[in-house]
GROMACS .gro file of C-alpha atoms in nm:
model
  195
    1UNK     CA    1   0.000   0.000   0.000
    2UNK     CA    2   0.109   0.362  -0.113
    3UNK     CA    3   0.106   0.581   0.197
    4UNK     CA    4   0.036   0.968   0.146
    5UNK     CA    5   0.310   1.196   0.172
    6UNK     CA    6   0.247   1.525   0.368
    7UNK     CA    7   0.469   1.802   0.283
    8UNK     CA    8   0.535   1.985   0.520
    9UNK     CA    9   0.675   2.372   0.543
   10UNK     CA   10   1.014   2.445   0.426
   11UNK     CA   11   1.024   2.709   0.724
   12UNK     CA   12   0.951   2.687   1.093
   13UNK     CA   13   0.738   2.951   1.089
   14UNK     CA   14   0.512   3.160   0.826
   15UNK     CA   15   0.731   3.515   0.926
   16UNK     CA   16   0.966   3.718   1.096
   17UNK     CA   17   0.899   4.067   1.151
   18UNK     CA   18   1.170   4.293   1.313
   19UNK     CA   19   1.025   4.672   1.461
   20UNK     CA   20   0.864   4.779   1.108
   21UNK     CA   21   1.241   4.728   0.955
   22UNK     CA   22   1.294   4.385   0.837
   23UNK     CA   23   1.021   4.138   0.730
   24UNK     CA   24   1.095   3.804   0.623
   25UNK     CA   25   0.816   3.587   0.487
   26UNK     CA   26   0.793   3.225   0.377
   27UNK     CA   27   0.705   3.196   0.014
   28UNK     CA   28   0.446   2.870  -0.004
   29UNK     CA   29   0.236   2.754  -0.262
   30UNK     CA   30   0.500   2.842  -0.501
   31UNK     CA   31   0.544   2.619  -0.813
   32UNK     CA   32   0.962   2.615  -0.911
   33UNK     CA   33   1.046   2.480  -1.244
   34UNK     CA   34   1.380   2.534  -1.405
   35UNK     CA   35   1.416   2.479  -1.800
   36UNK     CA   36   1.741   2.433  -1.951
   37UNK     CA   37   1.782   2.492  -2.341
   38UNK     CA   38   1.840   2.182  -2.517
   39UNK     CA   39   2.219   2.203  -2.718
   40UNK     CA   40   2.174   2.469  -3.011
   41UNK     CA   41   1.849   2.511  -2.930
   42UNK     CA   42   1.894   2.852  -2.713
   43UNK     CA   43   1.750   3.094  -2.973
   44UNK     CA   44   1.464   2.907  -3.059
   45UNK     CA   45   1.344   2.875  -2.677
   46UNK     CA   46   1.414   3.256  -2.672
   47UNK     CA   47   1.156   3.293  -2.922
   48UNK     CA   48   0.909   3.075  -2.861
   49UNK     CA   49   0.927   3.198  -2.558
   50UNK     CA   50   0.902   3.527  -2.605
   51UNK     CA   51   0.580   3.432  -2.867
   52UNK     CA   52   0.388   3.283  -2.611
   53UNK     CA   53   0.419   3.462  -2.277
   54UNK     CA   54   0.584   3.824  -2.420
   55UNK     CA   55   0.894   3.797  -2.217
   56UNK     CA   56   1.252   3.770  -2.305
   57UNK     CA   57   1.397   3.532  -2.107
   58UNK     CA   58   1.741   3.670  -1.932
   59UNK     CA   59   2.088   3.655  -2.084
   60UNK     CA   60   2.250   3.782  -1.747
   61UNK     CA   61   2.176   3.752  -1.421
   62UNK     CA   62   1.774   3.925  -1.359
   63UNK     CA   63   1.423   3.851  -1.328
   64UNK     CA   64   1.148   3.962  -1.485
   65UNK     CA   65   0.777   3.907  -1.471
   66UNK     CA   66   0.429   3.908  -1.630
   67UNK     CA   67   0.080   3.796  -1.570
   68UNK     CA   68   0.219   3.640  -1.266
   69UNK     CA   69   0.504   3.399  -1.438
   70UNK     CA   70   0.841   3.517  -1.291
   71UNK     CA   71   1.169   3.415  -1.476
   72UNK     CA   72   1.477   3.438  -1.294
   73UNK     CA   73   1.832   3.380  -1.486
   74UNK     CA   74   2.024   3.085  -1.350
   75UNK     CA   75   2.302   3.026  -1.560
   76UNK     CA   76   2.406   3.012  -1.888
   77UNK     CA   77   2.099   2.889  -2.114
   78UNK     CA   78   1.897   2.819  -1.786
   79UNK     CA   79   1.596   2.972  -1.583
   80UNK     CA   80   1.381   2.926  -1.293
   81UNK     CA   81   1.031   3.039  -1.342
   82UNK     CA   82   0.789   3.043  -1.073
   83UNK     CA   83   0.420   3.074  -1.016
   84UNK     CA   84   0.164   3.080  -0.745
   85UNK     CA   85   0.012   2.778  -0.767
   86UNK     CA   86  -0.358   2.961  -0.763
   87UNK     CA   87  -0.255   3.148  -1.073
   88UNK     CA   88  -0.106   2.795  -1.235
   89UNK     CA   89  -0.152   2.472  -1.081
   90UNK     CA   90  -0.014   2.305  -1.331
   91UNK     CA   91   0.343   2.469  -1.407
   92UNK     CA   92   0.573   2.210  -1.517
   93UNK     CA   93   0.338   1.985  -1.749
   94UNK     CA   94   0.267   2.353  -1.955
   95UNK     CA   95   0.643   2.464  -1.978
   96UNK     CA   96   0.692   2.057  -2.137
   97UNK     CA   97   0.422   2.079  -2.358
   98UNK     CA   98   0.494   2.437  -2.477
   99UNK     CA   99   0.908   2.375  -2.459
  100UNK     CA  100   0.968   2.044  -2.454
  101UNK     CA  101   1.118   1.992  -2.779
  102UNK     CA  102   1.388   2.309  -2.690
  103UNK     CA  103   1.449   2.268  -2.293
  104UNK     CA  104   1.465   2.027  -2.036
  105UNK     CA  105   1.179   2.074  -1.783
  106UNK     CA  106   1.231   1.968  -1.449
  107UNK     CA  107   0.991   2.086  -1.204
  108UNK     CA  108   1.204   2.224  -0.866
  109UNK     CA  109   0.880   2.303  -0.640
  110UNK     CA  110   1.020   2.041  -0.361
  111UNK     CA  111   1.382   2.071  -0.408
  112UNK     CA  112   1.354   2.450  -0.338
  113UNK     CA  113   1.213   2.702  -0.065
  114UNK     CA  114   1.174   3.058  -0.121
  115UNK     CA  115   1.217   3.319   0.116
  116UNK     CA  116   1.120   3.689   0.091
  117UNK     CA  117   1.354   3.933   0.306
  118UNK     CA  118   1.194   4.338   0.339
  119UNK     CA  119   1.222   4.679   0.466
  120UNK     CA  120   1.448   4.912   0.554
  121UNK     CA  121   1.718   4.692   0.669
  122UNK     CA  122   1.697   4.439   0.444
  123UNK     CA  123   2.014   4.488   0.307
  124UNK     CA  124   2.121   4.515   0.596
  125UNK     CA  125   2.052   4.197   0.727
  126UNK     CA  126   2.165   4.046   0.384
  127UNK     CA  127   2.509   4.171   0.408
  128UNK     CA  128   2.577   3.990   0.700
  129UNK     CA  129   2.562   3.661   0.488
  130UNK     CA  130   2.612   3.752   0.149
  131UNK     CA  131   2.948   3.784  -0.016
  132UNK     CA  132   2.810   4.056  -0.355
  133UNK     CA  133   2.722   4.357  -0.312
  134UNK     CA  134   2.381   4.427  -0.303
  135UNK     CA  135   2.393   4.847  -0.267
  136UNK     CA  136   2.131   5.023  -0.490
  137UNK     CA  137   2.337   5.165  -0.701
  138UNK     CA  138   2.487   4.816  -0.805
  139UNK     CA  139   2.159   4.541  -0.718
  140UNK     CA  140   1.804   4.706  -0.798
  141UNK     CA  141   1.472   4.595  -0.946
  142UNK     CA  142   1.477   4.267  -1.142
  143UNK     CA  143   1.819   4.207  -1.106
  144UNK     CA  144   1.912   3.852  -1.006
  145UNK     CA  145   2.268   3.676  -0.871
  146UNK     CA  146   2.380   3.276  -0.782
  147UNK     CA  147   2.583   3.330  -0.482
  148UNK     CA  148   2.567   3.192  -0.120
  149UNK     CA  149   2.401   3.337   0.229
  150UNK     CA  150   2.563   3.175   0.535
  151UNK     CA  151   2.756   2.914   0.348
  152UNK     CA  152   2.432   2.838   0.191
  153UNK     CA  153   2.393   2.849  -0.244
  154UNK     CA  154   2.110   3.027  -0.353
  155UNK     CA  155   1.960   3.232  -0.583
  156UNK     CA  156   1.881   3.623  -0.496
  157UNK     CA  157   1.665   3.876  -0.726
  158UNK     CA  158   1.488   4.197  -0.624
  159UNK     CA  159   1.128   4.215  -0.689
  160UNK     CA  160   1.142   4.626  -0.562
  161UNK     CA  161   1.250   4.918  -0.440
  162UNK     CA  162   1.127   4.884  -0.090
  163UNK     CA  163   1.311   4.663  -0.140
  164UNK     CA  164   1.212   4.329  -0.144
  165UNK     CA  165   1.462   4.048  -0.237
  166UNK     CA  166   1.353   3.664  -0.262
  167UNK     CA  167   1.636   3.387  -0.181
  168UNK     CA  168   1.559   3.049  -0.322
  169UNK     CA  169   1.798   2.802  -0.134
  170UNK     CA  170   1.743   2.418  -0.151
  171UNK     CA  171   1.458   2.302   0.063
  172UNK     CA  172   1.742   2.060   0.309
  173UNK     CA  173   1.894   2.377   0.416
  174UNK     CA  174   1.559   2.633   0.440
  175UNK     CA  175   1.520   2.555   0.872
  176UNK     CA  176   1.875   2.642   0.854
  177UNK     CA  177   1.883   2.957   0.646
  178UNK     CA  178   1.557   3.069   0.892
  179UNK     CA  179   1.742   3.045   1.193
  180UNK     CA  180   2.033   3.281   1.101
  181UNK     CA  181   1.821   3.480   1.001
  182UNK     CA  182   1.626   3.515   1.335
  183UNK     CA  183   1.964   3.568   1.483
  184UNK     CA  184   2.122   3.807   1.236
  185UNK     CA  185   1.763   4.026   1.225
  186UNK     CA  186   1.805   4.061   1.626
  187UNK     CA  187   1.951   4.379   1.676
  188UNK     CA  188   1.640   4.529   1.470
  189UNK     CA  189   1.377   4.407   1.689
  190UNK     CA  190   1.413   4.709   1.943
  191UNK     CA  191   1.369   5.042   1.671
  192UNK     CA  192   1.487   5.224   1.965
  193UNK     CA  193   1.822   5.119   1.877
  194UNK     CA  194   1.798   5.201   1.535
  195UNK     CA  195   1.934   5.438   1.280
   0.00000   0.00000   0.00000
């Protein structure tokens, strides 16, 4: 007999919220699937792409979005795109059917967690972890980087200029990326002691 599997959250909690200056929120209910262009077959995702959602999908590391698909860069001739599942239950099998014959389509929703760091001191708190630089004048809106938080690899893009950045790290180390960051957002939970 099959037994059900339960999944259950990537985090230990649904958010962190730090004296109206950092906010960090688990992303659930998010569908993951990465697509890697098939040898030589790079420009012809690009444009079948492009023909049936009207987005270009990154050369270089950013995101961009529309109609609630995101695509984030994630290395050479390969994306992540992501969706609510609400919006589009049924992510992977529609990126296969529409791309199959130019990408491989392998659907990361429980390989990956995402994470959504905010506010004021959100680079802040980033910094601590993070070996780029993620100052506005060098990391704004819909850029995108592979790096590593706290020893941990990931993928980082801002979705704005509050700003909000989202951190997809694999799912085995999310409890672990959520616990530094309830220690490293400490010192903001008093906004006494802020700047």
């Amino acid at each position: 007999m099959v037994d059900q599997l339960i999944t259950l959250p990537a985090f230990p909690a649904p958010s962190i919220e730090r004296a109206d200056q950092v906010r960090i929120v688990a992303r659930e209910n998010v569908q993951i699937v990465g697509i890697t262009a098939r040898e030589r077959e790079t420009e012809s995702l690009v444009l079948a792409f492009r023909a049936v959602y009207g987005l270009d999908l990154p050369m270089k590391p950013a995101r961009v979005e529309k109609d609630g698909l995101a695509v984030v860069w994630a290395g050479r001739h390969q994306w992540l795109l992501m969706s609510d599942v609400a919006a589009v239950p049924d992510l992977e099998q529609i990126m296969r059917a529409d791309f199959g014959g130019y990408a491989a389509v392998v659907d990361h929703s429980d390989a990956r967690a995402i994470v959504a760091v905010s506010g004021r001191r959100a680079r802040d708190l980033l910094a601590k972890g993070v070996s780029i630089d993620l100052h506005p004048r060098v990391f704004t809106t819909g850029d995108a980087a592979a790096t590593a938080i706290s020893h941990v690899g990931m993928h980082i893009w801002q979705t704005d200029e509050k700003p909000t950045f989202e951190l997809a790290v694999p799912r085995t180390y999310a409890d672990s990326l959520w616990r530094w960051m309830e220690r490293a957002s400490a010192e903001y939970q008093n906004s006494d002691s802020l700047l």
